[in-house]
mmCIF file of C-alpha atoms in Angstrom:
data_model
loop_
_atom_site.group_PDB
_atom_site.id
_atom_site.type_symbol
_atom_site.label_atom_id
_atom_site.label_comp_id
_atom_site.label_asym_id
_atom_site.label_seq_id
_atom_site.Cartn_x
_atom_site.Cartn_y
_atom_site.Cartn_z
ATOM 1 C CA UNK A 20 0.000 0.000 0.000
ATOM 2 C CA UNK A 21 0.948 3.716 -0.312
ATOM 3 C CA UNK A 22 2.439 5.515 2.211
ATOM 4 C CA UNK A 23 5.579 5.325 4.257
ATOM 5 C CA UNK A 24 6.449 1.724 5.271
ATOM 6 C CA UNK A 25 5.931 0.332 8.973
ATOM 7 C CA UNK A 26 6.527 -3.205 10.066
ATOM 8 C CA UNK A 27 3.617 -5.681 10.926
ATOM 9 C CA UNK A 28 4.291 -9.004 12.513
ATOM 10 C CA UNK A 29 4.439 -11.446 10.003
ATOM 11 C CA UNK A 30 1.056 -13.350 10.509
ATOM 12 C CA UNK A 31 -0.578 -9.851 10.486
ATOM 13 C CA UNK A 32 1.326 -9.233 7.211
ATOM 14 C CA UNK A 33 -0.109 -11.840 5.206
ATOM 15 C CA UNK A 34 -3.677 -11.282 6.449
ATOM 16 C CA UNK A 35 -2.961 -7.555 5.185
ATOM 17 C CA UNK A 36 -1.919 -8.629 1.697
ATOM 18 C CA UNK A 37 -4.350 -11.524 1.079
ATOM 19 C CA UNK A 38 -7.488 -8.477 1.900
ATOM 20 C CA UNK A 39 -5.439 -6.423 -0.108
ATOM 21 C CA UNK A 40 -4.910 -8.427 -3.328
ATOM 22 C CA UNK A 41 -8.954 -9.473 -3.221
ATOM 23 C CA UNK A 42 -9.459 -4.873 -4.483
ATOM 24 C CA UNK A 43 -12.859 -4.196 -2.902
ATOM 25 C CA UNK A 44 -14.277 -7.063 -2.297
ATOM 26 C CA UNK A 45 -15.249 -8.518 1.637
ATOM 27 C CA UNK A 46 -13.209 -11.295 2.039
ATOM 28 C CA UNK A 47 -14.940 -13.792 4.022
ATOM 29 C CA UNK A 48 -13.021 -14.669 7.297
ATOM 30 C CA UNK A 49 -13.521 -18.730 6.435
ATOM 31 C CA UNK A 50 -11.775 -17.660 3.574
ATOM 32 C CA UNK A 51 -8.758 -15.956 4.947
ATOM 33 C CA UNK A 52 -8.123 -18.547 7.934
ATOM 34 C CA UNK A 53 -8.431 -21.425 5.501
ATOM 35 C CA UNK A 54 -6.491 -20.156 2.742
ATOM 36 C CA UNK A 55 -3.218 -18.752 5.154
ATOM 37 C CA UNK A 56 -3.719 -21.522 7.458
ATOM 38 C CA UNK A 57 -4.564 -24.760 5.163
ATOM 39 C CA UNK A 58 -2.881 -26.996 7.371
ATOM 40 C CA UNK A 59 -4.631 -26.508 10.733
ATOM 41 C CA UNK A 60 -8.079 -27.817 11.423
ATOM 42 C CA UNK A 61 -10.992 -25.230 11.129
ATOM 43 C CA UNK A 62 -10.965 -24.288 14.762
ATOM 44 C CA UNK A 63 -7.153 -23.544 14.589
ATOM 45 C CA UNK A 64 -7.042 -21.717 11.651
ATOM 46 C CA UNK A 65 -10.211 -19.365 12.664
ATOM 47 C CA UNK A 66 -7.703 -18.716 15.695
ATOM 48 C CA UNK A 67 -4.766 -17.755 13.780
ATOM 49 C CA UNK A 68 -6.538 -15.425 11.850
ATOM 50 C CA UNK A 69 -8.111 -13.546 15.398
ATOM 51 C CA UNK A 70 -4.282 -13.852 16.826
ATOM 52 C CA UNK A 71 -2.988 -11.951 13.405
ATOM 53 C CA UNK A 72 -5.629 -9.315 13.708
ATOM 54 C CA UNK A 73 -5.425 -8.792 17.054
ATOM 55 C CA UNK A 74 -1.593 -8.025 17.084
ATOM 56 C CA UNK A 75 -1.788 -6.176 13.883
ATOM 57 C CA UNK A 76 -0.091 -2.711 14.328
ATOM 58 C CA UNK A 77 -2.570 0.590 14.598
ATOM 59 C CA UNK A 78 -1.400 1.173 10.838
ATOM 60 C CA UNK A 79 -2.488 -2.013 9.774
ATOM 61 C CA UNK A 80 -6.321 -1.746 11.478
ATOM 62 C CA UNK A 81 -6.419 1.528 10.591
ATOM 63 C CA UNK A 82 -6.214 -0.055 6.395
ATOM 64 C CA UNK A 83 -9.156 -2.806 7.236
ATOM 65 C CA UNK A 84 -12.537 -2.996 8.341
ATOM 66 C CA UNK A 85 -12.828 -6.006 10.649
ATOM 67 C CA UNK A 86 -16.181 -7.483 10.695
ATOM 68 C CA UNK A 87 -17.150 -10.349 12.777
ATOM 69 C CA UNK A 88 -17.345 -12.767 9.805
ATOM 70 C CA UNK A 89 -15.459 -10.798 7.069
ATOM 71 C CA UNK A 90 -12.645 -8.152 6.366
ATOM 72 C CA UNK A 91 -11.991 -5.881 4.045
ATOM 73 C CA UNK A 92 -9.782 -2.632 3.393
ATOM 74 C CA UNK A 93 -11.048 0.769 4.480
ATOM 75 C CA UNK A 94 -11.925 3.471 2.310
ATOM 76 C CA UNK A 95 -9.638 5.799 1.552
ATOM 77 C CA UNK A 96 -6.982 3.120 1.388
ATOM 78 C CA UNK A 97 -4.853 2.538 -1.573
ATOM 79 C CA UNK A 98 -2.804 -0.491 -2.990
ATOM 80 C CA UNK A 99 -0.274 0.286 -5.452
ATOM 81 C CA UNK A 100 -0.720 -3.191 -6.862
ATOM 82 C CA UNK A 101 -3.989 -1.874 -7.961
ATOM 83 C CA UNK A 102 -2.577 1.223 -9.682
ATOM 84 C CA UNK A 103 0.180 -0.930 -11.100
ATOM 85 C CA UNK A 104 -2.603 -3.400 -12.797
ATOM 86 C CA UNK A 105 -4.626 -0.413 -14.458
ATOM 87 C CA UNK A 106 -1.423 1.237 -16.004
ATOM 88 C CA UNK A 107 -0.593 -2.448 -17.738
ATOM 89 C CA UNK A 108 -4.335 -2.835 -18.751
ATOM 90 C CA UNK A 109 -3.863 1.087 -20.455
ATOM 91 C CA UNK A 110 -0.906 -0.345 -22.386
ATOM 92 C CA UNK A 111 -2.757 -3.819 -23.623
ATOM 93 C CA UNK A 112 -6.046 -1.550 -24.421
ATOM 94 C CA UNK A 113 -6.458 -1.837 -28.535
ATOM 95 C CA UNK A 114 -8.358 1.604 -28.056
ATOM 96 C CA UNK A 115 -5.350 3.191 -26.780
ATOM 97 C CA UNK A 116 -3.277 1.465 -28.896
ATOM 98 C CA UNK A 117 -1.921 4.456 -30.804
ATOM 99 C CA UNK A 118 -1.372 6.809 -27.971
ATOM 100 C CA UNK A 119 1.803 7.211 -25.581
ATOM 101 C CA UNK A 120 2.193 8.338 -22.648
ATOM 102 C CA UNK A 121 4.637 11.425 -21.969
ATOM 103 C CA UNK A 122 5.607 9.180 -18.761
ATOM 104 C CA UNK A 123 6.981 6.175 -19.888
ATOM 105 C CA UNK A 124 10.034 5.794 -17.868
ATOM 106 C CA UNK A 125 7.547 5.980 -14.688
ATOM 107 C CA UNK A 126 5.160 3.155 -16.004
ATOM 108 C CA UNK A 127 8.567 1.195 -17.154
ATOM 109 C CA UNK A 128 9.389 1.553 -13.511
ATOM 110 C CA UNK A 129 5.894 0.282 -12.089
ATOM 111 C CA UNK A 130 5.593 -2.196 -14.663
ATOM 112 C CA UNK A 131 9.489 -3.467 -12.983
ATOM 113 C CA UNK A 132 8.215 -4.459 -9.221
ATOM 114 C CA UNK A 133 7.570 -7.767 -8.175
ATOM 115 C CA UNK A 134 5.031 -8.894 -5.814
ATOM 116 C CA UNK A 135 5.952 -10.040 -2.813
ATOM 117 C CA UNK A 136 9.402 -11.342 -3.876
ATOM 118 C CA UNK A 137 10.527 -14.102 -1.295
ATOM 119 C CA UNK A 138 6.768 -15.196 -0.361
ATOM 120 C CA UNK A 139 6.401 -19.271 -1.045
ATOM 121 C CA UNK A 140 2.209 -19.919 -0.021
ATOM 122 C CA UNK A 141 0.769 -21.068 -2.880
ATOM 123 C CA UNK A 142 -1.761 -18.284 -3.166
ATOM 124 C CA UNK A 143 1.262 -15.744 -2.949
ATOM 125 C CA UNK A 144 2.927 -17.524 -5.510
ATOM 126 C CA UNK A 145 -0.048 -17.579 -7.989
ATOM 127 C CA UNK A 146 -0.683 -14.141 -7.775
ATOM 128 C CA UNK A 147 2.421 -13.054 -8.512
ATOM 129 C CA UNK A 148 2.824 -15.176 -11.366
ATOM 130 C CA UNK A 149 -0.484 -13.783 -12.598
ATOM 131 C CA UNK A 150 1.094 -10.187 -12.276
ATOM 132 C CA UNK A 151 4.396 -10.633 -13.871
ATOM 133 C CA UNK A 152 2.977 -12.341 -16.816
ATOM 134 C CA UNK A 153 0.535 -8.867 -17.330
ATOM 135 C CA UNK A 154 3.423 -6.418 -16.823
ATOM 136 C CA UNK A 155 5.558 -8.759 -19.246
ATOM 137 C CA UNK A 156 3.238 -8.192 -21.654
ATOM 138 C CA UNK A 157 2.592 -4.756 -20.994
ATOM 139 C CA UNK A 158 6.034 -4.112 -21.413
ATOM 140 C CA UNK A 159 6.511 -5.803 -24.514
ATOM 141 C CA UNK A 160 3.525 -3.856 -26.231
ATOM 142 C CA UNK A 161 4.936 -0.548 -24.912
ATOM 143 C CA UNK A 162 9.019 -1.318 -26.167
ATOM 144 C CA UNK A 163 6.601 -2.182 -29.285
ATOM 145 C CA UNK A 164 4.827 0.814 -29.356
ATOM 146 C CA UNK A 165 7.905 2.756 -28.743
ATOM 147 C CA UNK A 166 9.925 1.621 -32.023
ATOM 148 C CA UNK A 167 6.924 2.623 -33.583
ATOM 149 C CA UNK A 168 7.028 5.923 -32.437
ATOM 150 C CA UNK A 169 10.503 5.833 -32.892
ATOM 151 C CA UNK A 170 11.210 6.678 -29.365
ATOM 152 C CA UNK A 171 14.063 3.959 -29.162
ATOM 153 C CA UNK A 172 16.003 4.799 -25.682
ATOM 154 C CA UNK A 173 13.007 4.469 -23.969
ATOM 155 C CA UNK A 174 12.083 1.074 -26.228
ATOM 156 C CA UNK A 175 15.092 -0.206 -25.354
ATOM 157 C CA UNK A 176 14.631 0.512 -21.603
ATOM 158 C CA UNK A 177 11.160 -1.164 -21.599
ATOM 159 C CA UNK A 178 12.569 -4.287 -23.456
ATOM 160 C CA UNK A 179 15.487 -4.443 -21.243
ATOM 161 C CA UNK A 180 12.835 -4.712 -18.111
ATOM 162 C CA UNK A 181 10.788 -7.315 -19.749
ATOM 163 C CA UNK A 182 14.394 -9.252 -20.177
ATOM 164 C CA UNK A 183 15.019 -8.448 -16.671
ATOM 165 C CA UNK A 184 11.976 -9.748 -15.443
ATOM 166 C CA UNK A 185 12.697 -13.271 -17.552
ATOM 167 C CA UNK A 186 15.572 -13.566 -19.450
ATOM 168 C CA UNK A 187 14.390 -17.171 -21.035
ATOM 169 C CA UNK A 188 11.207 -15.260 -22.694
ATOM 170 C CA UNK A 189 11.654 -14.863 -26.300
ATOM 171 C CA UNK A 190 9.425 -12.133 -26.674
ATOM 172 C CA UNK A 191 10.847 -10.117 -24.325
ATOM 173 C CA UNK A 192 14.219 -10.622 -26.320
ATOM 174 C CA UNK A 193 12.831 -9.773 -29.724
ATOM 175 C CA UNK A 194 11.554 -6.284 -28.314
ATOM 176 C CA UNK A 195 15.329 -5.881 -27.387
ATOM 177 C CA UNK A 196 16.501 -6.967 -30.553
ATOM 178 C CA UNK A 197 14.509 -5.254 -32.506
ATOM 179 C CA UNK A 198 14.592 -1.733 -30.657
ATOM 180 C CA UNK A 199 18.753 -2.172 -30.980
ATOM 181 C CA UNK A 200 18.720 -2.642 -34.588
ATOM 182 C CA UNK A 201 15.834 0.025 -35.029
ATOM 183 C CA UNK A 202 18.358 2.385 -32.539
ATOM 184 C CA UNK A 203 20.896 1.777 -35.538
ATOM 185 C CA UNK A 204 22.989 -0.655 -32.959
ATOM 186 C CA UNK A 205 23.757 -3.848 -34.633
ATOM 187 C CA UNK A 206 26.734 -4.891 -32.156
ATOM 188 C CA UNK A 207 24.223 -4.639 -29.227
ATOM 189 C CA UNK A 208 21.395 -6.195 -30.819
ATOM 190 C CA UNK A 209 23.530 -9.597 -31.256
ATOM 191 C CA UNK A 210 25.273 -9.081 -28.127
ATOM 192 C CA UNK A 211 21.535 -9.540 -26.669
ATOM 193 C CA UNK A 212 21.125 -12.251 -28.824
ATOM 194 C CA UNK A 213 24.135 -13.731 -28.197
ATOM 195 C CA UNK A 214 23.780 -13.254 -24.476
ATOM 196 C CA UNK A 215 20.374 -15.075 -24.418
ATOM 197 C CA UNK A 216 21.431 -18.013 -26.584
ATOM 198 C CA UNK A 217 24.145 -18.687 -24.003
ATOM 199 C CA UNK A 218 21.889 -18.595 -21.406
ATOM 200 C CA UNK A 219 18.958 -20.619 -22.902
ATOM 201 C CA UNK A 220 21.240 -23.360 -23.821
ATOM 202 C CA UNK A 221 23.148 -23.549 -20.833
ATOM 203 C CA UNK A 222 19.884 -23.382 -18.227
ATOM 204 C CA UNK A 223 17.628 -25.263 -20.516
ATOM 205 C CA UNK A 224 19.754 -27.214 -23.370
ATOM 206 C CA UNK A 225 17.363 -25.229 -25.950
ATOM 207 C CA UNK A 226 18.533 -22.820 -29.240
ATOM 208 C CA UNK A 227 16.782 -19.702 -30.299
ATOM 209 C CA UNK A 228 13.737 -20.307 -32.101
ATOM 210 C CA UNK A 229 13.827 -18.832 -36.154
ATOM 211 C CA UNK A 230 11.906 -15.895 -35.489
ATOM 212 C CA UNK A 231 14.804 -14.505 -33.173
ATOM 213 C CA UNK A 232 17.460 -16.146 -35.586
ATOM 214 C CA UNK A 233 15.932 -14.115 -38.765
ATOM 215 C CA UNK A 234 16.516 -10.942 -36.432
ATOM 216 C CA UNK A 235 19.852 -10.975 -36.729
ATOM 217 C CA UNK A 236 20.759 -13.285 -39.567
ATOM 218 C CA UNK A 237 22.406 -10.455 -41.183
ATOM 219 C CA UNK A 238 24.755 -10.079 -38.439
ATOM 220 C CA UNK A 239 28.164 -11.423 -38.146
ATOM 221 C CA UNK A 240 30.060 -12.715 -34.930
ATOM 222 C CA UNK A 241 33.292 -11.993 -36.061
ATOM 223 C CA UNK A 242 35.518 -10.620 -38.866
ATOM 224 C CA UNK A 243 35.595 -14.111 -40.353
ATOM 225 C CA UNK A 244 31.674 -13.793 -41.430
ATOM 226 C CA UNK A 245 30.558 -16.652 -38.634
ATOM 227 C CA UNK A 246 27.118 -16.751 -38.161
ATOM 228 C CA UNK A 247 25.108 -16.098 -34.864
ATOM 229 C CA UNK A 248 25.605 -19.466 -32.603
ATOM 230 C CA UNK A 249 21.875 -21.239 -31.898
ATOM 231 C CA UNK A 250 21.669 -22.418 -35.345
#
């Protein structure tokens, strides 16, 4: 959420983000206990979730509204997860598909943040997996967009976040690729390449598939005319 950062105990924590993640909606407290407590009976888990309430910080009650059978946030109180979603849904809109933003480099940056990096429960783990794969494709439409618009340093910035955020994804590498070569940068276009078909073949004994091999099949490793490896 917004605002300056204050510590809640960790039980307390992941009641906070589980209400938070579910936007407006009243979670059910069933809900909560069973899904952050799976492995205790009923009875235990309905405890847990009254223990992590109860010792939540001032902050923390202050961004719910804690009913006697279900929670939600307050008004007034904003998740940046929220924010984060919209911007990616603006960039994958087909009605604002020909229109940029003057503040790319800011939704490049929102569009970089994981959620809850270092968080292993299984409902943690599928929402963030939901979220990276929209602000992978978000950013891959706007490096897109930007070669387009030939606006290639901030292409090139978006494509190199996508990478960040997965290096194996191919798509994400052909936005790089492509916003190099657009950028007039042939060396760094198939040092990308290069870079990723090291990388795929060492992690996953896999080559570059042809679309990324046309990219830069003009392109020459060395003075002697080799072609790019993968192939």
């Amino acid at each position: 959420m917004s605002g300056e950062p204050e510590a809640v105990p960790g039980g307390s924590e992941r009641v906070l983000a589980f209400v938070a993640l579910c936007c407006r909606a009243a979670v059910p407290r069933p809900l909560i206990a069973g899904t952050l407590w799976p492995e205790s009976s009923e009875h235990g888990a309905h405890a847990s979730l009254r223990s992590a309430l109860a010792r939540m910080h001032h902050a923390g009650r202050r961004a719910l509204e804690i009913g006697p059978a279900e929670v939600r946030l307050a008004r007034g109180t904003t998740v940046d997860l929220h924010d984060a979603r919209r911007t990616a849904h603006r960039i994958l809109a087909p009605a604002d598909a020909g229109r940029l933003p003057g503040s790319v480099l800011d939704m490049v940056d929102v569009l970089s943040a994981d959620l809850l990096p270092g968080w292993y429960d299984d409902w943690a783990l599928l929402e963030a997996e939901d979220w990276r794969q929209l602000r992978l494709h978000a950013l891959e439409t706007l490096a897109g967009r930007l070669i387009t618009a030939r606006r290639y340093a901030e292409a090139v910035t978006a494509a190199q976040a996508a990478v960040h955020a997965d290096p194996l994804r191919e798509s994400g590498q052909v936005c790089l690729v492509r916003a190099h070569l657009a950028e007039g940068n042939p060396s760094e276009a198939f040092h990308a390449y290069v870079r990723h078909a090291r990388r795929l073949h060492d992690e996953l004994g896999l080559e570059p598939t042809e679309r990324l091999r046309r990219l830069v099949a003009g392109l020459t490793r060395s003075r002697h005319g080799d072609g790019p490896p993968g192939r």
